[in-house]
Amino acid sequence: MTAAIVIRLVSRHEDLPLSDLRNVWLQHDGAPPHKVSSVQQYTRGTFQQQVIGYGGFVEWPPRSPDLNPLDFFLWGYIKQRVYATPPPTLQALRNHITDACAIVSPAMLYNVQREVQSRVQMCIC
């Protein structure tokens, strides 16, 4: 895939305007709940050809944390930001997560995309 993958984290994708949803790609792992036919149907209906992973338009090896930007970058980055100061309440936790997601910049995502390409190339060689 040559186009940059834009990662947007939202609590509910239904809140996004349709024009924004067209720019969202869903990448999921091979977790058993993601393989249920109703989930597959919903995913295909919502994201159409913008699904990366099991049964998606763009196939991706299951359980491949070295190739998954969510695993090798995003979750660790978000967790580090969220728990820099432990949130005292559930609402504070939600706020920390939202704030951490908001500071993921396009430049960071560009670097992550370059890292994915590098990691995939290492697997090919």
Short mmCIF file of C-alpha atoms in Angstrom, two decimals:
data_model
loop_
_atom_site.label_atom_id
_atom_site.label_comp_id
_atom_site.label_asym_id
_atom_site.label_seq_id
_atom_site.Cartn_x
_atom_site.Cartn_y
_atom_site.Cartn_z
CA MET A 1 0.00 0.00 0.00
CA THR A 2 1.55 3.29 -1.06
CA ALA A 3 -0.86 5.74 0.54
CA ALA A 4 -0.23 6.84 4.12
CA ILE A 5 -2.46 5.22 6.69
CA VAL A 6 -4.11 7.79 8.87
CA ILE A 7 -4.73 6.56 12.36
CA ARG A 8 -7.52 8.41 14.10
CA LEU A 9 -8.62 7.29 17.50
CA VAL A 10 -12.17 8.09 18.43
CA SER A 11 -14.39 6.72 21.10
CA ARG A 12 -17.19 6.11 18.61
CA HIS A 13 -16.66 6.25 14.86
CA GLU A 14 -20.37 7.05 14.43
CA ASP A 15 -19.59 10.55 15.72
CA LEU A 16 -17.31 11.23 12.75
CA PRO A 17 -18.64 13.04 9.70
CA LEU A 18 -18.76 10.76 6.66
CA SER A 19 -16.02 12.80 5.00
CA ASP A 20 -13.68 11.98 7.92
CA LEU A 21 -14.70 8.32 8.07
CA ARG A 22 -13.48 7.93 4.48
CA ASN A 23 -9.96 8.62 5.78
CA VAL A 24 -10.07 6.05 8.59
CA TRP A 25 -8.53 2.62 8.19
CA LEU A 26 -9.33 -0.11 10.68
CA GLN A 27 -6.49 -2.46 11.53
CA HIS A 28 -7.25 -5.37 13.80
CA ASP A 29 -5.44 -8.45 14.93
CA GLY A 30 -6.50 -12.05 14.60
CA ALA A 31 -8.36 -12.13 17.92
CA PRO A 32 -11.22 -14.66 17.84
CA PRO A 33 -13.93 -12.03 18.46
CA HIS A 34 -12.86 -10.23 15.27
CA LYS A 35 -13.50 -13.38 13.23
CA VAL A 36 -17.18 -13.73 14.13
CA SER A 37 -19.31 -13.29 11.01
CA SER A 38 -21.42 -10.49 12.50
CA VAL A 39 -18.27 -8.52 13.37
CA GLN A 40 -16.82 -9.16 9.90
CA GLN A 41 -20.08 -7.99 8.31
CA TYR A 42 -20.18 -4.84 10.43
CA THR A 43 -16.52 -4.08 9.74
CA ARG A 44 -16.89 -4.51 5.97
CA GLY A 45 -20.10 -2.49 5.94
CA THR A 46 -18.61 0.37 7.92
CA PHE A 47 -15.06 0.58 6.59
CA GLN A 48 -15.62 -1.10 3.20
CA GLN A 49 -12.19 -1.68 1.65
CA GLN A 50 -10.32 0.16 4.39
CA VAL A 51 -9.79 -2.84 6.65
CA ILE A 52 -6.35 -4.22 7.41
CA GLY A 53 -6.15 -7.69 8.96
CA TYR A 54 -8.06 -10.94 9.08
CA GLY A 55 -10.69 -10.98 6.33
CA GLY A 56 -9.88 -7.42 5.37
CA PHE A 57 -9.20 -5.87 2.00
CA VAL A 58 -5.53 -5.65 2.99
CA GLU A 59 -4.45 -8.96 4.53
CA TRP A 60 -2.01 -8.76 7.42
CA PRO A 61 -0.25 -11.57 9.26
CA PRO A 62 -1.99 -12.34 12.56
CA ARG A 63 -0.04 -11.92 15.77
CA SER A 64 2.69 -9.88 14.09
CA PRO A 65 3.56 -7.15 16.62
CA ASP A 66 6.77 -6.27 14.80
CA LEU A 67 4.76 -5.34 11.72
CA ASN A 68 1.81 -3.70 13.44
CA PRO A 69 2.22 0.03 14.14
CA LEU A 70 -0.47 -0.19 16.81
CA ASP A 71 1.67 -2.71 18.69
CA PHE A 72 5.20 -1.44 18.11
CA PHE A 73 4.40 2.26 18.52
CA LEU A 74 0.95 3.54 19.34
CA TRP A 75 -0.19 1.55 22.38
CA GLY A 76 3.14 2.01 24.17
CA TYR A 77 3.22 5.72 23.37
CA ILE A 78 -0.36 6.25 24.55
CA LYS A 79 0.18 4.17 27.70
CA GLN A 80 3.32 6.14 28.57
CA ARG A 81 1.42 9.44 28.21
CA VAL A 82 -1.74 8.26 29.98
CA TYR A 83 0.06 6.91 33.04
CA ALA A 84 2.76 9.62 33.36
CA THR A 85 0.51 10.87 36.15
CA PRO A 86 -1.84 8.07 37.26
CA PRO A 87 -5.45 9.14 36.67
CA PRO A 88 -7.41 9.14 39.94
CA THR A 89 -10.85 8.56 38.37
CA LEU A 90 -12.37 6.83 35.36
CA GLN A 91 -13.21 10.23 33.84
CA ALA A 92 -9.61 11.36 34.35
CA LEU A 93 -8.45 8.17 32.60
CA ARG A 94 -10.74 8.95 29.66
CA ASN A 95 -9.41 12.50 29.53
CA HIS A 96 -5.79 11.30 29.64
CA ILE A 97 -6.45 8.87 26.76
CA THR A 98 -8.18 11.55 24.68
CA ASP A 99 -5.37 14.02 25.34
CA ALA A 100 -2.68 11.47 24.50
CA CYS A 101 -4.39 10.59 21.21
CA ALA A 102 -4.77 14.26 20.31
CA ILE A 103 -1.01 14.86 20.39
CA VAL A 104 -0.17 12.11 17.90
CA SER A 105 1.01 14.31 15.06
CA PRO A 106 1.09 13.70 11.30
CA ALA A 107 4.90 13.80 11.50
CA MET A 108 4.85 10.98 14.06
CA LEU A 109 2.55 8.93 11.84
CA TYR A 110 4.80 9.54 8.85
CA ASN A 111 7.78 8.20 10.81
CA VAL A 112 5.73 5.18 11.89
CA GLN A 113 4.79 4.51 8.27
CA ARG A 114 8.46 4.62 7.28
CA GLU A 115 9.26 2.20 10.11
CA VAL A 116 6.55 -0.20 8.89
CA GLN A 117 8.06 -0.14 5.41
CA SER A 118 11.50 -0.83 6.88
CA ARG A 119 10.22 -3.74 8.98
CA VAL A 120 8.32 -5.28 6.07
CA GLN A 121 11.41 -4.98 3.88
CA MET A 122 13.44 -6.88 6.51
CA CYS A 123 10.88 -9.70 6.37
CA ILE A 124 11.09 -9.88 2.58
CA CYS A 125 14.90 -10.07 2.41
#
